[in-house]
Amino acid sequence: MSVAIKLRGCGKTWPGGTVALHPLDLDIAAGETLVLLGPSGCGKTTLLRLIAGLELPDAGGQVLFDGEDVTRLPIERRNVGMVFQSYALFPNMDVAGNIGYGLRVRGIPRAEVARRVDEMLEMTRLTEFARRRVDALSGGQRQRVALARAIAPRPRVLLLDEPLSALDARLREELRQEIDALLRSLGITAIYVTHDQAEAMALSDRICAMERGRIAQIGTGRDLYHRPANDFVAGFVGDTNRLGEELVRPEQLALHPSAEGEWTVQRATFLGPFVRVKLRDAAGRELMVDMPDLATPAPGARVEVRRRGPA
Amino acid sequence: MSDRLRAALLIAPALAVFGAFFLIPLGQLAVAGGAGGYTTILTEPRYLRSLGVTLLVAALTTAITLGIATAVGLFLARNRFPGRGTLLALLTLPLAFPGVVVGYLVIMLAGRQGLVSEISMALGGERIVFAYSLAGLLLGYVYFSIPRTLLTVIAAAEKLDPRLEEAARSLGASPLGVLRDVLLPGLSPALTAAGAICFATATGAFGTAFALASRIDVLPMVIYTEFTLQANLAVAAALSFLLGLATWAVLALARGASGGAAG
């Protein structure tokens, strides 16, 4: 059911001449979850919309689903499922009406639609809300309706455009786990756009980090975190210190109080799981070190910094 | 001073104005018809037929106007192109015209010396004249109804979330399906409001009908004739009251129907 996606030379230039996306190639395996990660304006949503069929690539670009050229196929004939940040639920239909919409427009018999809708309601734990108006639901419930609606017609690809960004932190975490479980159980090819690196790490098989209309790096979360291709990627997937030519993550360093230490503690911020300590040396260089909340040094204390052994 | 008393005092001026300039004249109008006036209009088929024609013309005007304004409004709300502002200004120009001018425009287009007539003659056909018929009257009414309807539709269309349409398309909906399931339901409050104004304006429109000296007896023309030429004040008053009542009833029905459909 799920397809492999290939992009060949896909760029996008807006009518005003702004380049949203420089021509790029991208291969997504069948059943893979690829996260497009980057700041706003990096082209990740444009890339998603090219794959969806909502935008046409510049001349020469090609979008292939399992080898079939779908570049000119409009979205309504590509059989893709979409989930939007703003939910985009139809306000004139109830929950079941929304979920069944894609099946009804395909002319599937009524009994079959009802059966599939019930299945989706159960899968997303929305059965008791079937006849509820969508504006009577919470944000998390609405996004679950949107997911069920997108999956119901068994699309070839699931495209998610910042689906959790409108939710508060707690709900976001909860729904993220649900989406993750759903994608694993369906085995569907999924492309997930986000600017949140934690979300990207948690959901992805691979992450495609994007910067100003280009792919900066593609790889697993570990690749991007431990072997970032450049400063942009390093900075985007976590905080970094620069030690000479080397980038070091704050949790890879350890502090040792020492009267002769070259670093002075500026500030120690309690962040829950760890304490982030900001240091400065005589030359004005700065360093961040994350440590457990056990023997946090007081501001002004002199310390030595050493690298932790490999975890 | 209690809150209730304060509220009563604050609303008193508004109530006084409402009473003096709305309720009292309306009451007087209702009474001026007298038993005789109402008996006449209810027994004389001419008057009821005129009421029927008026409501029919208004309903047709509303339907045609909503159709055109929805198509044009959706297009203008979604597309940016050079000359869009000028086009919009042109389309809304009739807002400034009195009905008489609109009637005159219809005569210039479709009257005996009108453009359509000249062209049809030049092409060797019969002289086509429809300014003084139902078609001419409808044309005039639609012409002056389009601007206000169009502006309402554009404002509403610009507020529709484009993601809704994209979601429907991703689920396989054809353009017609998107129109039926997303756009029209989204626009329906605006269309109801604009349609109500359009209908009410068309029932009371006088200038256009007057300028066309149309063969169709719309009620405002009948009222004018009874009032000025026949000096039949009772019948004129009774007809006016009936026209107001009928328009109000139609609008209330339309509101109820659209509210029911939305819920």
PDB file of C-alpha atoms in Angstrom, chain A residues 49 54 74-76 80 82 84 86 88-93 101-102 105-106 133 149 153, chain B residues 161 163-175 177-178 180-182 185 262-263:
ATOM      1  CA  ARG A  49       3.350  20.630  -0.727  1.00  0.00           C
ATOM      2  CA  LEU A  54      -0.506  21.294  -3.940  1.00  0.00           C
ATOM      3  CA  PRO A  74      -3.346  17.058  -8.946  1.00  0.00           C
ATOM      4  CA  ILE A  75      -3.615  16.290  -5.242  1.00  0.00           C
ATOM      5  CA  GLU A  76      -7.164  14.908  -5.516  1.00  0.00           C
ATOM      6  CA  VAL A  80      -2.304  11.167  -0.194  1.00  0.00           C
ATOM      7  CA  MET A  82      -2.840  15.323   4.799  1.00  0.00           C
ATOM      8  CA  PHE A  84      -2.545  20.370   8.964  1.00  0.00           C
ATOM      9  CA  SER A  86      -4.844  24.218  11.914  1.00  0.00           C
ATOM     10  CA  ALA A  88      -8.761  22.014   8.837  1.00  0.00           C
ATOM     11  CA  LEU A  89     -11.801  20.010   9.941  1.00  0.00           C
ATOM     12  CA  PHE A  90     -15.038  20.644   8.063  1.00  0.00           C
ATOM     13  CA  PRO A  91     -17.163  22.682  10.495  1.00  0.00           C
ATOM     14  CA  ASN A  92     -20.390  21.734   8.706  1.00  0.00           C
ATOM     15  CA  MET A  93     -19.904  18.018   9.455  1.00  0.00           C
ATOM     16  CA  TYR A 101     -15.568  12.296   3.905  1.00  0.00           C
ATOM     17  CA  GLY A 102     -12.725  10.823   1.842  1.00  0.00           C
ATOM     18  CA  VAL A 105     -16.359  11.300  -2.239  1.00  0.00           C
ATOM     19  CA  ARG A 106     -14.853   8.067  -3.595  1.00  0.00           C
ATOM     20  CA  ARG A 133     -19.689  18.892  16.371  1.00  0.00           C
ATOM     21  CA  ARG A 149      -9.893  11.450   8.401  1.00  0.00           C
ATOM     22  CA  PRO A 153      -9.231   6.185   2.707  1.00  0.00           C
TER      23      PRO A 153
ATOM     24  CA  ASP B 161      -9.259  28.825   5.667  1.00  0.00           C
ATOM     25  CA  ARG B 163      -6.459  24.559   4.269  1.00  0.00           C
ATOM     26  CA  LEU B 164     -10.089  23.377   4.363  1.00  0.00           C
ATOM     27  CA  GLU B 165     -10.169  23.289   0.597  1.00  0.00           C
ATOM     28  CA  GLU B 166      -6.772  21.584   0.444  1.00  0.00           C
ATOM     29  CA  ALA B 167      -7.908  18.992   2.985  1.00  0.00           C
ATOM     30  CA  ALA B 168     -11.003  18.230   0.905  1.00  0.00           C
ATOM     31  CA  ARG B 169      -8.926  17.905  -2.251  1.00  0.00           C
ATOM     32  CA  SER B 170      -6.377  15.642  -0.545  1.00  0.00           C
ATOM     33  CA  LEU B 171      -9.308  13.388   0.368  1.00  0.00           C
ATOM     34  CA  GLY B 172     -10.231  13.137  -3.291  1.00  0.00           C
ATOM     35  CA  ALA B 173     -12.921  15.818  -3.694  1.00  0.00           C
ATOM     36  CA  SER B 174     -13.420  17.202  -7.208  1.00  0.00           C
ATOM     37  CA  PRO B 175     -13.627  20.996  -7.712  1.00  0.00           C
ATOM     38  CA  GLY B 177     -17.242  18.638  -4.496  1.00  0.00           C
ATOM     39  CA  VAL B 178     -15.070  21.299  -2.862  1.00  0.00           C
ATOM     40  CA  ARG B 180     -20.516  21.919  -2.460  1.00  0.00           C
ATOM     41  CA  ASP B 181     -18.903  20.618   0.737  1.00  0.00           C
ATOM     42  CA  VAL B 182     -16.497  23.389   1.740  1.00  0.00           C
ATOM     43  CA  PRO B 185     -21.190  25.909   3.558  1.00  0.00           C
ATOM     44  CA  ALA B 262     -26.214  25.046   9.220  1.00  0.00           C
ATOM     45  CA  GLY B 263     -27.115  23.397  12.535  1.00  0.00           C
TER      46      GLY B 263
END
